[in-house]
Amino acid sequence: MNVEIKNLKHKFQQAIDEVNDFIKLEEVYQLFFGRKSGELTEIMKNLKELSGEARKEMGKLINEVKTELEDIYSKKKVALQAESWKNIATTEAIDVTQPKIPATEVGHMHPITQIQQQIEQFFISMGFMIVDGPELESDYYNFTALNMPPDHPARDMQDTFYIKGHGDWVMRTQTSPVQVRAMQDYGVPLRMLVPGRVFRNEATDARHEHTFYQVEGMVVDRNITFGDMKGTLEALAKHLYGEETKMRLRPKLYPFVEPGVNGEVTCYLCKGDGCRVCKQTGWLEIFGAGMVHPEVLKAGGVDPEEFGGFAFGLGLNRLVMLKYGIEDIRHFMSGDMRFLGQF
Ligand code: FA5
C-alpha cells in the first residue's frame, strides 16, 4: 500500500502533464478523486482494513499525497486559465485597422406625425387642449349623437366597418364623435383638438385610404361666430403652407353643423395655377367645418340658447400630401423606407 501511494503521485503528474484543456483536466481528476472508483478514493477505502499505529501512519501519508495531488491539479488549472486568456486576447483584440462598421440607421418620426405635432403646437399656442378618443366607437357617438339617427341618409357618406355580432360598435369613421364626448367630460367653454386614426370601407385610390388620420377641432363658448372659425382655419393654412396661401369655403352638408362648409386651400404645388395634383382646379380640399348644430350641443349636455361654437375636421394625410407634393396617399402605409427616408 505504501508503494502504491508513492507511485500515485508520479502517475497523477504524468496524466496531468498530458492534459491540454479543462475537460481532460476534469477527467483526470475524476480518475483519481472520483467518489466511486477514483484511485485515491479506493486507497482511502482500504485504510479501514488497517488498525492501530499502522492505520494512523498510513492515514498521514495518504493525506500528504492527497494535498500534493490537489496542488498539482490547481497549478495545472491556473496554467490552463492563463493560456485561455492569452488566446482570447490574441483572437478578440481590437483591430484598429479594421474598416468602420456602418452605424445602424437612426429612425425619425413619420411625416404624418411630424405635421400632426406642428398642428398641435399651433393650436396649443391658441389655448386649445389636446384630447383623445376611442378608435372602436359606439354607433351612438359616431352617428346618432352627431344628429345622424339610424337610417339617416347622411350615414351613407361614410362607408363604415361595423363589428360583426356587435352592430352597435363601429371603427370610427371620423374624429367628430369626440365633440360630444369632450363636452360631456369637460363641459364648456371648450377649446379642443383631437388628432386620431379613422377608418372607412373605401375602394382605395391615389387620394382615398381605408385607414387615415384626421384632426378634429372644436370651440364652444358664448358669442362664437362664423368669422372666428374662418379666421382660425385661415391662420392654420398660412402657418402650414406660407403667407401667400388662400382659403375658400363652399357650402357642404354635414348633419352635425349648420351651416356646414367644405374647406379648400390653394394648391401648394402650382400655387393656384392648376396642375396634376389639384386636377387643374388650383384648389385642394382639406377639411370639413361648420357651426356646431344645436342638437349636438344638447347631446353634449350644453344649452344651445346660451352657447354656440364651431368645429372642423382636417384630413391629415391630405395635408401632408399637399405640403410635400406627394402624388399617392397609399405611400404613407406602404412601409417603403425609400419613401419614408425622404422626410
Ligand atoms: C368628416 O369626416 C367630418 N367629420 C369633418 C367635419 C368635422 C365637418 C367637424 C364638420 C365639422 P369628411 O368626410 O369630408 O368630413 O372628411 C374630412 C377630411 O378627411 C376630408 O376633407 C379629407 O381631407 C379627409 N378624408 C376623407 N376621406 C378620406 C379618405 N378615404 N382618405 C383620406 N382622407 C380622407
PDB file of N, CA, C and O in Angstrom, residues 137-146 148 155 168 180 184 299-300:
ATOM      1  N   GLU A 137     -65.654  52.696 -31.683  1.00  0.00           N
ATOM      2  CA  GLU A 137     -66.599  53.681 -31.157  1.00  0.00           C
ATOM      3  C   GLU A 137     -68.021  53.136 -31.203  1.00  0.00           C
ATOM      4  O   GLU A 137     -68.328  52.240 -32.007  1.00  0.00           O
ATOM      5  N   SER A 138     -68.873  53.672 -30.347  1.00  0.00           N
ATOM      6  CA  SER A 138     -70.272  53.235 -30.403  1.00  0.00           C
ATOM      7  C   SER A 138     -70.960  53.944 -31.569  1.00  0.00           C
ATOM      8  O   SER A 138     -70.594  55.064 -31.947  1.00  0.00           O
ATOM      9  N   ASP A 139     -71.952  53.242 -32.123  1.00  0.00           N
ATOM     10  CA  ASP A 139     -72.757  53.826 -33.198  1.00  0.00           C
ATOM     11  C   ASP A 139     -73.343  55.142 -32.720  1.00  0.00           C
ATOM     12  O   ASP A 139     -73.435  56.118 -33.478  1.00  0.00           O
ATOM     13  N   TYR A 140     -73.692  55.195 -31.420  1.00  0.00           N
ATOM     14  CA  TYR A 140     -74.310  56.402 -30.862  1.00  0.00           C
ATOM     15  C   TYR A 140     -73.399  57.620 -31.028  1.00  0.00           C
ATOM     16  O   TYR A 140     -73.799  58.644 -31.582  1.00  0.00           O
ATOM     17  N   TYR A 141     -72.149  57.525 -30.549  1.00  0.00           N
ATOM     18  CA  TYR A 141     -71.269  58.706 -30.615  1.00  0.00           C
ATOM     19  C   TYR A 141     -70.825  59.007 -32.053  1.00  0.00           C
ATOM     20  O   TYR A 141     -70.642  60.157 -32.429  1.00  0.00           O
ATOM     21  N   ASN A 142     -70.621  57.922 -32.849  1.00  0.00           N
ATOM     22  CA  ASN A 142     -70.120  58.143 -34.209  1.00  0.00           C
ATOM     23  C   ASN A 142     -71.179  58.779 -35.111  1.00  0.00           C
ATOM     24  O   ASN A 142     -70.856  59.558 -35.998  1.00  0.00           O
ATOM     25  N   PHE A 143     -72.460  58.428 -34.863  1.00  0.00           N
ATOM     26  CA  PHE A 143     -73.524  58.938 -35.746  1.00  0.00           C
ATOM     27  C   PHE A 143     -74.662  59.631 -34.985  1.00  0.00           C
ATOM     28  O   PHE A 143     -74.917  60.819 -35.184  1.00  0.00           O
ATOM     29  N   THR A 144     -75.377  58.870 -34.137  1.00  0.00           N
ATOM     30  CA  THR A 144     -76.631  59.365 -33.553  1.00  0.00           C
ATOM     31  C   THR A 144     -76.442  60.681 -32.799  1.00  0.00           C
ATOM     32  O   THR A 144     -77.184  61.650 -33.013  1.00  0.00           O
ATOM     33  N   ALA A 145     -75.412  60.729 -31.936  1.00  0.00           N
ATOM     34  CA  ALA A 145     -75.199  61.948 -31.141  1.00  0.00           C
ATOM     35  C   ALA A 145     -74.796  63.119 -32.033  1.00  0.00           C
ATOM     36  O   ALA A 145     -74.877  64.286 -31.629  1.00  0.00           O
ATOM     37  N   LEU A 146     -74.353  62.802 -33.259  1.00  0.00           N
ATOM     38  CA  LEU A 146     -73.960  63.862 -34.199  1.00  0.00           C
ATOM     39  C   LEU A 146     -75.121  64.179 -35.152  1.00  0.00           C
ATOM     40  O   LEU A 146     -74.906  64.511 -36.320  1.00  0.00           O
ATOM     41  N   MET A 148     -77.241  62.250 -36.539  1.00  0.00           N
ATOM     42  CA  MET A 148     -77.475  61.284 -37.624  1.00  0.00           C
ATOM     43  C   MET A 148     -78.107  60.028 -37.026  1.00  0.00           C
ATOM     44  O   MET A 148     -77.422  59.024 -36.801  1.00  0.00           O
ATOM     45  N   ARG A 155     -75.545  59.017 -43.244  1.00  0.00           N
ATOM     46  CA  ARG A 155     -74.635  57.946 -42.800  1.00  0.00           C
ATOM     47  C   ARG A 155     -73.954  57.286 -43.997  1.00  0.00           C
ATOM     48  O   ARG A 155     -72.837  56.785 -43.889  1.00  0.00           O
ATOM     49  N   ASP A 168     -73.776  47.586 -32.639  1.00  0.00           N
ATOM     50  CA  ASP A 168     -73.762  48.932 -32.064  1.00  0.00           C
ATOM     51  C   ASP A 168     -72.364  49.536 -32.026  1.00  0.00           C
ATOM     52  O   ASP A 168     -72.182  50.657 -31.564  1.00  0.00           O
ATOM     53  N   VAL A 180     -68.847  65.306 -28.845  1.00  0.00           N
ATOM     54  CA  VAL A 180     -69.852  65.099 -27.788  1.00  0.00           C
ATOM     55  C   VAL A 180     -69.186  64.553 -26.521  1.00  0.00           C
ATOM     56  O   VAL A 180     -69.485  64.987 -25.399  1.00  0.00           O
ATOM     57  N   GLN A 184     -69.237  66.374 -22.797  1.00  0.00           N
ATOM     58  CA  GLN A 184     -69.717  65.643 -21.606  1.00  0.00           C
ATOM     59  C   GLN A 184     -68.637  65.569 -20.530  1.00  0.00           C
ATOM     60  O   GLN A 184     -68.905  65.705 -19.346  1.00  0.00           O
ATOM     61  N   ALA A 299     -76.745  67.025 -27.066  1.00  0.00           N
ATOM     62  CA  ALA A 299     -76.217  65.682 -26.778  1.00  0.00           C
ATOM     63  C   ALA A 299     -75.010  65.770 -25.838  1.00  0.00           C
ATOM     64  O   ALA A 299     -74.762  64.864 -25.034  1.00  0.00           O
ATOM     65  N   GLY A 300     -74.292  66.884 -25.923  1.00  0.00           N
ATOM     66  CA  GLY A 300     -73.129  67.074 -25.055  1.00  0.00           C
ATOM     67  C   GLY A 300     -73.494  67.695 -23.715  1.00  0.00           C
ATOM     68  O   GLY A 300     -72.607  68.009 -22.908  1.00  0.00           O
TER      69      GLY A 300
END
